[in-house]
Coordinates of C-alpha atoms and ligand atoms in Angstrom, one line a residue:
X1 CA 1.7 7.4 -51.2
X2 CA 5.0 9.1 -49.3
X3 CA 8.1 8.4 -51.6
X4 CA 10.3 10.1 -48.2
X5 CA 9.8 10.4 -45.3
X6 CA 11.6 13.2 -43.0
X7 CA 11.3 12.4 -39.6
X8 CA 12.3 16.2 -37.3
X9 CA 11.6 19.5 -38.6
X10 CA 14.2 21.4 -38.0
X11 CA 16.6 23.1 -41.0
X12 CA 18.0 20.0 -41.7
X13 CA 14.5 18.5 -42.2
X14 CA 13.3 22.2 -43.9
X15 CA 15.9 22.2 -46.2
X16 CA 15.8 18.5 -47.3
X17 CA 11.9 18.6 -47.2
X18 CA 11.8 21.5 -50.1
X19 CA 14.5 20.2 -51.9
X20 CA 12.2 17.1 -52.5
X21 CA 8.7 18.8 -52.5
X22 CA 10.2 20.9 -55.9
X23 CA 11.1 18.0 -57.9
X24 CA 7.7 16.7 -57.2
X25 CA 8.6 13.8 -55.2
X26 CA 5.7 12.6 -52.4
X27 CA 7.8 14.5 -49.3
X28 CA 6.1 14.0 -45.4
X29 CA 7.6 15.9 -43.1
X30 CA 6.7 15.2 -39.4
X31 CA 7.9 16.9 -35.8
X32 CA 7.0 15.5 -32.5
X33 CA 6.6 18.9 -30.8
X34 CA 3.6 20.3 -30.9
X35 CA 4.7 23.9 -31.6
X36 CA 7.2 25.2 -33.6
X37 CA 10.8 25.7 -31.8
X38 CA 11.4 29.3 -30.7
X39 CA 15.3 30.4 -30.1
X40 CA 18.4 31.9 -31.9
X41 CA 20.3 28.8 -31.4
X42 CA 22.5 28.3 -34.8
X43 CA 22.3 32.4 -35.3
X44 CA 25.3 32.2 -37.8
X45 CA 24.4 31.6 -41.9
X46 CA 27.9 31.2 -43.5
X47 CA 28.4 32.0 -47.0
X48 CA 28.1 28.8 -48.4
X49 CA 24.9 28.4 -47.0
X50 CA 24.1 31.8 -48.5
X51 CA 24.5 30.4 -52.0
X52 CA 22.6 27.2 -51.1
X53 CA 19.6 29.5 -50.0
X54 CA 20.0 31.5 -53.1
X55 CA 19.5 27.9 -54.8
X56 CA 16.5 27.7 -52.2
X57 CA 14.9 30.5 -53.5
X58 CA 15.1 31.8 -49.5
X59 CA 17.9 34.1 -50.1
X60 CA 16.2 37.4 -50.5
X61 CA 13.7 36.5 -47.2
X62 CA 16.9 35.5 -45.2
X63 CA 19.1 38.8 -46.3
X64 CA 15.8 41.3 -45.0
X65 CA 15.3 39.5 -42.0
X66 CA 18.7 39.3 -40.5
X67 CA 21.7 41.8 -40.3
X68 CA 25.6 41.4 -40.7
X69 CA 27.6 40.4 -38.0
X70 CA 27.6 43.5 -35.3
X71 CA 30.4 45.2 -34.1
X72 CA 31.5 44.5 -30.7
X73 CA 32.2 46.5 -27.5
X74 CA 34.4 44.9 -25.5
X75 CA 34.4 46.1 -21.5
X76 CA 37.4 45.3 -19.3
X77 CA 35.9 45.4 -15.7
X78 CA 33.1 47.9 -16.4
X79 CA 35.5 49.8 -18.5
X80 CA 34.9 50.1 -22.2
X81 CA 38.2 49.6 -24.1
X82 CA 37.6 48.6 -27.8
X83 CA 35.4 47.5 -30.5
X84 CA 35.6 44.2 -32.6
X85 CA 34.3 42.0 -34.9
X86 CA 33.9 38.4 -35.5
X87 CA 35.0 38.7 -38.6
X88 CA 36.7 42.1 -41.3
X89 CA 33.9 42.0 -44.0
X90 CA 35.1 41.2 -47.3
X91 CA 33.7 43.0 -50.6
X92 CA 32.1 40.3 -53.1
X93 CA 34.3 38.8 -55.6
X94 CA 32.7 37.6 -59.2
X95 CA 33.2 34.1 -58.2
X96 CA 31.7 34.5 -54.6
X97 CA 28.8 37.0 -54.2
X98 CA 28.7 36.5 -50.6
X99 CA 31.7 36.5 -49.0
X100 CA 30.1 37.2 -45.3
X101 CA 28.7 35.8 -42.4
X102 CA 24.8 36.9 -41.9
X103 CA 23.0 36.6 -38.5
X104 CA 19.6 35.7 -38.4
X105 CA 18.2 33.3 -35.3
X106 CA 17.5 29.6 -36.1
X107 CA 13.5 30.1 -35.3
X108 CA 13.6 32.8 -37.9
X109 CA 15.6 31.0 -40.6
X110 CA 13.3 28.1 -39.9
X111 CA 10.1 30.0 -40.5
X112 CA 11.4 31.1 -43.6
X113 CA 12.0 27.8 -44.9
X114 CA 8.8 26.8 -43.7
X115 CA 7.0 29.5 -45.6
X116 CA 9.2 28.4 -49.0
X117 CA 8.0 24.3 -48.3
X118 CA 4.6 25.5 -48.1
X119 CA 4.7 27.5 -51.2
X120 CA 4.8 23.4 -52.7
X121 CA 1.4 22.4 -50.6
X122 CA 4.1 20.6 -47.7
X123 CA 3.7 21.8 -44.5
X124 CA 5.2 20.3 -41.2
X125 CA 3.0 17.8 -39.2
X126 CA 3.6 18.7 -35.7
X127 CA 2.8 16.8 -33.0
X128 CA 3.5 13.6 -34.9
X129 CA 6.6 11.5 -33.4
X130 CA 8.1 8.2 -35.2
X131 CA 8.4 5.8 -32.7
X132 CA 9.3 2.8 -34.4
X133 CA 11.1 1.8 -37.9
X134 CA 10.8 -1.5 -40.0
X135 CA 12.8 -1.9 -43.2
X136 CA 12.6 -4.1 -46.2
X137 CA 14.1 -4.3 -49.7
X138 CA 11.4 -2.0 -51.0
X139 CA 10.8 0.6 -48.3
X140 CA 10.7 1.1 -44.7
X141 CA 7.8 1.2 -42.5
X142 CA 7.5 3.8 -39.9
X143 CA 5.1 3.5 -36.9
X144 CA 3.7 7.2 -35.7
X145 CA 2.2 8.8 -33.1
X146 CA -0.1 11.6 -32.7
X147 CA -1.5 11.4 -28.9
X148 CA -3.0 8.6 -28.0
X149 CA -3.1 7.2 -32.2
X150 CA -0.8 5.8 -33.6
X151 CA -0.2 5.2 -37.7
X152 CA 1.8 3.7 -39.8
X153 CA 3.8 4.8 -42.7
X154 CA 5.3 3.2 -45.7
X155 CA 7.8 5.0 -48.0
X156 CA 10.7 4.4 -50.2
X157 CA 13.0 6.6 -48.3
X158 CA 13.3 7.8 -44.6
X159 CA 15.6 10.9 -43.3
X160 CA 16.4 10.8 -39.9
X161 CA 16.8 14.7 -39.5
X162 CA 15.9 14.4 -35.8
X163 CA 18.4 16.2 -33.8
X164 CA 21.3 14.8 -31.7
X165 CA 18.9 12.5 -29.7
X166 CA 18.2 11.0 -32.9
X167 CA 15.3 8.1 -32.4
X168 CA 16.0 7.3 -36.2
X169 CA 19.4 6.8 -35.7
X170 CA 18.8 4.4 -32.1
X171 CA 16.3 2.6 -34.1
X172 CA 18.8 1.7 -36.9
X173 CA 21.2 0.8 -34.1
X174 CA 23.8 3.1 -35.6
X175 CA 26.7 4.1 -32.8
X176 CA 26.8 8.0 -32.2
X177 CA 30.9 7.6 -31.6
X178 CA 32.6 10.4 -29.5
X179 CA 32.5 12.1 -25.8
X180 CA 29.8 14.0 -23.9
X181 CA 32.1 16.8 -21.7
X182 CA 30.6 17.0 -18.4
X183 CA 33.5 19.6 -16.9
X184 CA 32.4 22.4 -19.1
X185 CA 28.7 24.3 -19.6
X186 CA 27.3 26.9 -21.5
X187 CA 24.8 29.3 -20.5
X188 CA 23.2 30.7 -24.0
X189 CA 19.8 32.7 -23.6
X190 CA 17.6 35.3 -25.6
X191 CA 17.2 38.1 -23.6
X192 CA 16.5 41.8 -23.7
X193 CA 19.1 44.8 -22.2
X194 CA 17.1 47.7 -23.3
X195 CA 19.8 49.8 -21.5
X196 CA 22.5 48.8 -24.2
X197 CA 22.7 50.5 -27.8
X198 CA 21.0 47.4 -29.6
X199 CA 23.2 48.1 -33.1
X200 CA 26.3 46.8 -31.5
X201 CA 27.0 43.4 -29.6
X202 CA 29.2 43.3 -26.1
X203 CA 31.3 41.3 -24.7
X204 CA 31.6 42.1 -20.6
X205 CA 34.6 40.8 -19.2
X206 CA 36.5 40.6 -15.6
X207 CA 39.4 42.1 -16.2
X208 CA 42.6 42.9 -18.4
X209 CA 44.0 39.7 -16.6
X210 CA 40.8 37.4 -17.2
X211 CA 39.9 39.0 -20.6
X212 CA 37.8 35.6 -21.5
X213 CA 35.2 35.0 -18.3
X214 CA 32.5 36.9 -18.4
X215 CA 29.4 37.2 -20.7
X216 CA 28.8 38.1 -24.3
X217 CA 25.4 39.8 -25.8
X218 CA 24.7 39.9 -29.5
X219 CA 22.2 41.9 -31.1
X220 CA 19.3 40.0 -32.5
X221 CA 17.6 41.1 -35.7
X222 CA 13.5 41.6 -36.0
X223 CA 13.5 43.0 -32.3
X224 CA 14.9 44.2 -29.4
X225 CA 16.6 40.5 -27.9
X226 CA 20.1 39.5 -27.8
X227 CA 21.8 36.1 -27.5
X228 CA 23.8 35.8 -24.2
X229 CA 26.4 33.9 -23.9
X230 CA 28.4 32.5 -21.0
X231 CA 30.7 30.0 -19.1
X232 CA 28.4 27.9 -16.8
X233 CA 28.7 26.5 -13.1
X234 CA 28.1 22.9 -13.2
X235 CA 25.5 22.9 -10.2
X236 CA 24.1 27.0 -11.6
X237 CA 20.5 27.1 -13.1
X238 CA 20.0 28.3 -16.6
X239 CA 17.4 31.0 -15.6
X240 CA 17.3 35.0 -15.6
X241 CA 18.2 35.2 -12.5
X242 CA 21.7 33.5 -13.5
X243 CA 22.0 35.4 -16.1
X244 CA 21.2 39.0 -14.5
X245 CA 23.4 38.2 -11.6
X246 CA 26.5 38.0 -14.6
X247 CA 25.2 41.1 -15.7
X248 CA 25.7 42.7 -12.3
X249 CA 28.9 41.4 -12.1
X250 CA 30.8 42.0 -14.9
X251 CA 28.7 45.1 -17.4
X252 CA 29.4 47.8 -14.6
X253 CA 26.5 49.6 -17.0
X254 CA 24.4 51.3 -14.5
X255 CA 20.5 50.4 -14.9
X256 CA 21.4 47.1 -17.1
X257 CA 18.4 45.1 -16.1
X258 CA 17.8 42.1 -18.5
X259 CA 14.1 40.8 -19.1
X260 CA 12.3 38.7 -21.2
X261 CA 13.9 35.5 -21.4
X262 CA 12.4 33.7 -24.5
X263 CA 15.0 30.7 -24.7
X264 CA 17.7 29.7 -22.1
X265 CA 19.6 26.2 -22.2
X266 CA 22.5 25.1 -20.0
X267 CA 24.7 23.6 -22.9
X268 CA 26.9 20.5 -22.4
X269 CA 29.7 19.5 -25.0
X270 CA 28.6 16.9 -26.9
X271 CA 31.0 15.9 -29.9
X272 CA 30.0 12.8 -31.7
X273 CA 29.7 11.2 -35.1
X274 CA 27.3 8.6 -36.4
X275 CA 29.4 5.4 -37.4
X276 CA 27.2 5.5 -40.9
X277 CA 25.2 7.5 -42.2
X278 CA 23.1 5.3 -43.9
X279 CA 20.9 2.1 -43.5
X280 CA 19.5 0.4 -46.2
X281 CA 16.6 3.0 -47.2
X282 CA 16.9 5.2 -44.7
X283 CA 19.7 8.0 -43.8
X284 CA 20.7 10.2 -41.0
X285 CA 21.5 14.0 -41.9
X286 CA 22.4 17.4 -39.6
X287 CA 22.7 16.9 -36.0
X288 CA 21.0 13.3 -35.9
X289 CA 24.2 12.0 -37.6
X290 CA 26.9 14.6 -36.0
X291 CA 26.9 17.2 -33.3
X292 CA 29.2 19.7 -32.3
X293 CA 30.5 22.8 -30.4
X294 CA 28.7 26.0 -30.9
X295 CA 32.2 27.2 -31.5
X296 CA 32.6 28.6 -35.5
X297 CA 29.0 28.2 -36.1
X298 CA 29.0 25.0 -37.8
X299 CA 26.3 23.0 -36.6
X300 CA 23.0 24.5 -38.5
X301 CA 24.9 25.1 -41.7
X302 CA 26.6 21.8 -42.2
X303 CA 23.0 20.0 -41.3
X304 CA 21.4 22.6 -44.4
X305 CA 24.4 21.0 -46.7
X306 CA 23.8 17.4 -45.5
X307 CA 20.2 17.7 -46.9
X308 CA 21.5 19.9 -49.8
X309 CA 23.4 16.9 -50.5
X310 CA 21.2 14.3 -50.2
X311 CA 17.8 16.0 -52.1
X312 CA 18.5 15.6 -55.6
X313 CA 20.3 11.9 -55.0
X314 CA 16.5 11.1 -53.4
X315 CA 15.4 12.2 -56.3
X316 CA 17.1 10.6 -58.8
X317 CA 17.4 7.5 -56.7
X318 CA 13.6 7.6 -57.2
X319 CA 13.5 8.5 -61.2
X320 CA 15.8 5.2 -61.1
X321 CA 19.7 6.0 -60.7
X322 CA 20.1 4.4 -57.0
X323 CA 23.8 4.7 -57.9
X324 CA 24.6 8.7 -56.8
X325 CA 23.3 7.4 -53.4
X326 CA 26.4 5.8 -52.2
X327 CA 28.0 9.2 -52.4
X328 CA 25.8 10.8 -49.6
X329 CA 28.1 9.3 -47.0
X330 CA 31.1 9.4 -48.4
X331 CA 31.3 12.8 -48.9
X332 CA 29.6 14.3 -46.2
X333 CA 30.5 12.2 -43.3
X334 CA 34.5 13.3 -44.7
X335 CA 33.1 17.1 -44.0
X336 CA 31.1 16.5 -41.1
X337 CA 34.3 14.7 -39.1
X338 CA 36.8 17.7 -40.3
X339 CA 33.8 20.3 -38.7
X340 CA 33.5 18.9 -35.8
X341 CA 37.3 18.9 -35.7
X342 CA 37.3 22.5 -36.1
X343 CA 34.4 23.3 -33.8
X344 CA 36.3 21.8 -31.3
X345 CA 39.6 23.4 -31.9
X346 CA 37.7 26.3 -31.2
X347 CA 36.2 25.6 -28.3
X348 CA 39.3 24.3 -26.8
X349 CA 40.9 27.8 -27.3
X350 CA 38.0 29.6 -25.5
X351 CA 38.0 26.9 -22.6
X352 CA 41.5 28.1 -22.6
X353 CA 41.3 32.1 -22.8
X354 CA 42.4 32.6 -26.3
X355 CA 40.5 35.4 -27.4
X356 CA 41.0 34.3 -31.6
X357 CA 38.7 31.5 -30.5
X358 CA 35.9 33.9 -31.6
X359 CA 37.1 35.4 -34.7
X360 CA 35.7 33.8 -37.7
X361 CA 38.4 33.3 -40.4
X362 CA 38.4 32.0 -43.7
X363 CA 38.0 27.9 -42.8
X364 CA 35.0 28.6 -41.0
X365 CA 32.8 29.7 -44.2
X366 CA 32.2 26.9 -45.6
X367 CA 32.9 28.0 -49.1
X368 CA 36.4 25.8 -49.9
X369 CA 34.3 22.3 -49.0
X370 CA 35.1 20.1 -51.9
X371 CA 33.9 16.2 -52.0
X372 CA 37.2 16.3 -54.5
X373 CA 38.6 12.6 -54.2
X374 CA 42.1 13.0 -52.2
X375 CA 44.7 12.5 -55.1
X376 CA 43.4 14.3 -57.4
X377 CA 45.1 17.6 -57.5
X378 CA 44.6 20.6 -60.2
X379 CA 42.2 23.4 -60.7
X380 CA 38.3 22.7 -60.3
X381 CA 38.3 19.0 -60.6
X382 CA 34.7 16.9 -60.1
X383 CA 33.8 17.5 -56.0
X384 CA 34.8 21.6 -56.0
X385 CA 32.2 24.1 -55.8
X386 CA 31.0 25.6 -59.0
X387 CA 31.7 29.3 -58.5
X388 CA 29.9 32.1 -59.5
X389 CA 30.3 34.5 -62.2
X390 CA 28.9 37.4 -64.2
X391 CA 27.5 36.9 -67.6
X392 CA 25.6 38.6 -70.1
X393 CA 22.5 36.3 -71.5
X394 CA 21.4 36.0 -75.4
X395 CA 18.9 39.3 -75.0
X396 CA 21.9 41.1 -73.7
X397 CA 20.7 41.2 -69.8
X398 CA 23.3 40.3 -67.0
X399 CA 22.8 37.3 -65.6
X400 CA 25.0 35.3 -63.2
X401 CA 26.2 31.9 -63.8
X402 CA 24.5 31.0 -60.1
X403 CA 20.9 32.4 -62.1
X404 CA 21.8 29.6 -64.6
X405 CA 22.1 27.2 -61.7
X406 CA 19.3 28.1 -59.4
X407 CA 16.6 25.3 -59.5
X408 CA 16.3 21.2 -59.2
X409 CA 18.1 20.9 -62.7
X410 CA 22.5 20.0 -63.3
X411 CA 24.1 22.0 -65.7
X412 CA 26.6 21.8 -68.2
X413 CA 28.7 24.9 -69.2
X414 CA 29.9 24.2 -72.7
X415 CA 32.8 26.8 -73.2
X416 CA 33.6 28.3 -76.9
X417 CA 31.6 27.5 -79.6
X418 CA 33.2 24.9 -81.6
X419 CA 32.6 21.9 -79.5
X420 CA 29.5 20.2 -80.4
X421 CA 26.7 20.6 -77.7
X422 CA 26.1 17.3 -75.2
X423 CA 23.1 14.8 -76.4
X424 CA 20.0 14.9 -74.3
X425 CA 20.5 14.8 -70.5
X426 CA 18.6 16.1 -68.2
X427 CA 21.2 18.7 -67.8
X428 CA 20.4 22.6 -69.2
X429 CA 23.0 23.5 -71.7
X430 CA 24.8 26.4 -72.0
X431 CA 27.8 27.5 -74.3
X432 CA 30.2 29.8 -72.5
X433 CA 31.2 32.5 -75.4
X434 CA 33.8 35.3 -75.0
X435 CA 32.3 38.7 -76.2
X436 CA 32.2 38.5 -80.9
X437 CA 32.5 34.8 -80.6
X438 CA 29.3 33.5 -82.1
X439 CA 25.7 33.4 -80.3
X440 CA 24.7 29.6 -81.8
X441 CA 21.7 29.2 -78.5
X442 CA 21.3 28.7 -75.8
X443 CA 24.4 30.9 -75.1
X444 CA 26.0 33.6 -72.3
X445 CA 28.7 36.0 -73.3
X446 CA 31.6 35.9 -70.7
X447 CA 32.2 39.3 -70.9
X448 CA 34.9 39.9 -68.7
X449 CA 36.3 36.8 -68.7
X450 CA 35.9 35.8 -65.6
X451 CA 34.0 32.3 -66.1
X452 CA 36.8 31.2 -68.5
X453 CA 39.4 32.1 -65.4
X454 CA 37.4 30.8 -62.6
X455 CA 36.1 28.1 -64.7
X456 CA 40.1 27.3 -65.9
X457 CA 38.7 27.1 -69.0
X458 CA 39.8 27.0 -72.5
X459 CA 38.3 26.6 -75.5
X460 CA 36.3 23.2 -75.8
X461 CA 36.0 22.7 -72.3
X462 CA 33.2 21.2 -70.6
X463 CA 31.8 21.7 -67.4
X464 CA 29.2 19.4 -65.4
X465 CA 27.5 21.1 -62.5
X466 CA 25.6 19.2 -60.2
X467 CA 22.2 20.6 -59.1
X468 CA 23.9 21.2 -55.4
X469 CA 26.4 23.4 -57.5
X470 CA 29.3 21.1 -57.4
X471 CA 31.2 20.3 -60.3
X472 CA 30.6 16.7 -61.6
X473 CA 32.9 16.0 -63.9
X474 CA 34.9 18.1 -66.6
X475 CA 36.6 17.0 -70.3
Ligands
FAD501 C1 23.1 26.5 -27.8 C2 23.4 26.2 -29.2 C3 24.0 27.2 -30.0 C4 24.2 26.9 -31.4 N1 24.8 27.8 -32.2 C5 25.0 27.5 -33.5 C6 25.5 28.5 -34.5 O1 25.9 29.6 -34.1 N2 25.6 28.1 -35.8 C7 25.2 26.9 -36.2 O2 25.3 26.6 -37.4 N3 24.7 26.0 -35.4 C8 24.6 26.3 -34.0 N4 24.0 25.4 -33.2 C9 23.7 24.1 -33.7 C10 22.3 24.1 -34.4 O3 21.4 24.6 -33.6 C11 22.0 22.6 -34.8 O4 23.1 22.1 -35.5 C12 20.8 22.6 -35.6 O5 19.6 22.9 -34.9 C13 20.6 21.2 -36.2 O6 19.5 21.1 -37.0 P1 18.7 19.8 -37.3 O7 17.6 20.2 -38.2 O8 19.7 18.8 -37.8 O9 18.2 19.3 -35.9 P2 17.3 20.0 -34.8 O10 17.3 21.5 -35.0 O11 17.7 19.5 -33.5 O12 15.8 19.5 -35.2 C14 15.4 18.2 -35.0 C15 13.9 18.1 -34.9 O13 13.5 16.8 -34.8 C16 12.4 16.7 -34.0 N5 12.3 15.3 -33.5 C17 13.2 14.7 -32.6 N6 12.8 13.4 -32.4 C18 11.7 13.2 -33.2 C19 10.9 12.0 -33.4 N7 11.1 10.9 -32.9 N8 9.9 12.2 -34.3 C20 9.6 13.4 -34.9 N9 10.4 14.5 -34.7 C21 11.4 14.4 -33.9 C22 12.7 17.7 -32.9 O14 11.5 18.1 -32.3 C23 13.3 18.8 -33.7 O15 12.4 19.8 -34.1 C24 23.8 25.6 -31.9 C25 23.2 24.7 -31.0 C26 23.0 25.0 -29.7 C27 22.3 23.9 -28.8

């Protein structure tokens, strides 16, 4: 029996797949390609997403396989004139252990996942396409095919997490609003430059005048590729060719011969949001229900948080609360249209030559995403993100409040110890103690204080996390 059904494996589909598979909920997840996609695509894991790996149980795989963002040397025609980076790196904070952007390519982050699902018995069904959708009241029936058979599937739930082409999403007849720019391409490629230094990235352009055309290369961890990225001719092939004749062009770095192309596309703007994002049973998430620029680095991360979103509500929609559904589109279609807004501020700027159209500043990380309802004002209201914070637990070992988090489970942070612990709920408990104040179990002492103060808490305060680490309500 398949309680949900994921229909694309991509991070989206990873994510959402392994958030089911560990609450023990019946979790197919099928791709119609026949091998796993190979590419750095989304190369950009922003903090927030960070913290939802950490949640994953991914985190420590994602941090050894990728690197921080590389510094990079900018050339002026063929002259080298400064070094950069996307983004200052910021020292970790108590209430946000990581503040900075990691790189790591998509193919890689998606093995990883991959390896985490399958730790649960799930593994991906490749070469399996769904190629036609029935609903009911009960379910939705799901007709797929491998080859030449074809089978069909019923399940409670079904999560179109099938990329921007979305079949899901044309089968629920749900419009894909927005504009597909045919006056500007992108020529993005894995490729290797064995004649550059691979610790740093580049960014190769014409001239002091014409500081924007020209190509940028950025270092690729686990090898010896880098991602190269360009402006594209409408009528120019995306192959090496293309891309070597750039490199002759603008790099003026004698013996720069690129090889090895592993991934090339010829990228079109394609900016568009799903009307809804749900149908009944089944739901759209990632790129099936929005896509966007590559500008900012949005597009893989927000997918992750759409299924982020939507596991545990699956879930508990299936252990009977159908109500915590509704909130799936409501707040992350809200985030989804202000990301693609921002992507394509950004890509705007670099069609126009603004060189800040590649630095990654603060609104870019993801971290200040609240599903807060819009009057209500104050601090850390239900819809913020629960931050972190360090603790020390009832044995006196430091623990962090995202430890307490990390798992399928909510969480409710009971601070001071004369309020009277919540009655059963699913929730794990914890009273919040400042340092002499008590140790009545299961207690953390808040030794420096800084729950109470991110928490704006006093004494007798309660906190309800949700298991995606958003506060849920507060008294
Ligand atoms: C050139 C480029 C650069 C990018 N750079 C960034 C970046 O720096 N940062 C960032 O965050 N994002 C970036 N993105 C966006 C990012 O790659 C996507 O947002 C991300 O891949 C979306 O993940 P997804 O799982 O929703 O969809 P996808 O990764 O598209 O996965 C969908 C899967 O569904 C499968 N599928 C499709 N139809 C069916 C069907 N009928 N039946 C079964 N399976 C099906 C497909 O085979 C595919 O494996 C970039 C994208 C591109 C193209």
């Amino acid at each position: 029996m398949t309680q949900v059904l994921v229909v694309g494996a991509g991070p989206t589909g990873l994510t959402l797949a392994i958030e089911l598979a560990r609450r023990d909920i019946a979790v197919r997840i099928i791709d119609k390609t026949d091998e796993h996609f190979a590419g750095s695509r989304g190369d950009s894991i922003q903090p927030r997403t960070l913290e939802v790996f950490d949640d994953l149980g991914v985190l420590d795989a994602v941090l050894a396989a990728g690197i921080p963002t590389p510094i990079m040397r900018v050339h002026l025609g063929g002259q080298f004139v400064t070094e950069r980076r996307m983004a200052d790196p910021v020292e970790p904070t108590p209430d946000t252990p990581y503040p900075n952007l990691w790189v790591l390519g998509q193919s890689d982050t998606e093995a990883i996942l991959r390896t985490r699902l399958a730790e649960f018995g799930v593994h991906v069904e490749l070469g399996t396409a769904l190629t036609d959708l029935g609903k009911n009241a009960d379910g939705v029936t799901a007709t797929l095919t491998h080859g030449a058979t074809t089978e069909t599937v019923t399940a409670d739930y079904l999560v179109g997490a099938d990329g921007g082409r979305s079949t899901v999403r044309k089968l629920l007849g749900i419009p894909f609003d927005g504009v597909t720019d045919e006056s500007i391409r992108m020529l993005l490629g894995d490729v290797r430059a064995d004649a550059l230094d691979h610790e740093y990235g580049y960014w190769f352009a014409a001239s002091e005048d014409r500081p924007m055309e020209g190509f940028a290369l950025s270092p690729l961890p686990g090898g010896r590729h880098f991602q190269f990225a360009a402006g594209l001719d409408a009528d120019t092939d995306p192959s090496l060719e293309t891309l070597q004749a750039m490199a002759d062009r603008y790099a003026g770095v004698p013996g720069l011969t690129l090889t090895d192309l592993s991934w090339v596309t010829g990228w079109r703007p394609n900016i568009r949001l799903a009307q809804r994002f749900r149908e009944g049973r089944a739901f759209l998430a990632g790129d099936a229900a929005h896509v966007h620029p590559p500008t900012g680095g949005q597009g893989m991360n927000t997918g992750v948080q759409d299924a982020y979103n939507l596991g545990w509500k699956l879930a508990a929609a299936l252990h009977g609360d159908e109500s915590v559904l509704d909130t799936y589109e409501s707040e992350r279609r809200t985030v989804a249209a202000r990301v693609l807004g921002l992507s394509t501020e950004l890509l705007d700027k670099l069609v126009d030559g603004d060189e800040t159209a590649m630095e990654r500043g603060p609104q870019t990380r993801q971290l200040d995403i609240s599903y807060r309802a819009p009057d209500d004002h104050g601090p850390l209201v239900a819809g913020d993100r629960a931050p972190d914070a360090p603790l020390r637990d009832a044995d006196g070992r430091t623990v962090r409040l995202f430890d307490l988090f990390r798992g399928p489970h909510a969480t409710t942070l009971v601070f001071g110890a004369t309020t009277a612990l919540p009655a059963a709920s699913d929730a794990r408990v914890y009273r919040v103690l400042r340092p002499g104040l008590g140790t009545a179990d299961p207690h953390v002492i808040d030794v420096d204080g800084h729950a109470h103060s991110a928490y704006a808490a006093e004494d007798g305060t309660v906190v309800r996390v949700r298991p995606d680490g958003y506060i849920g309500g507060r008294d």
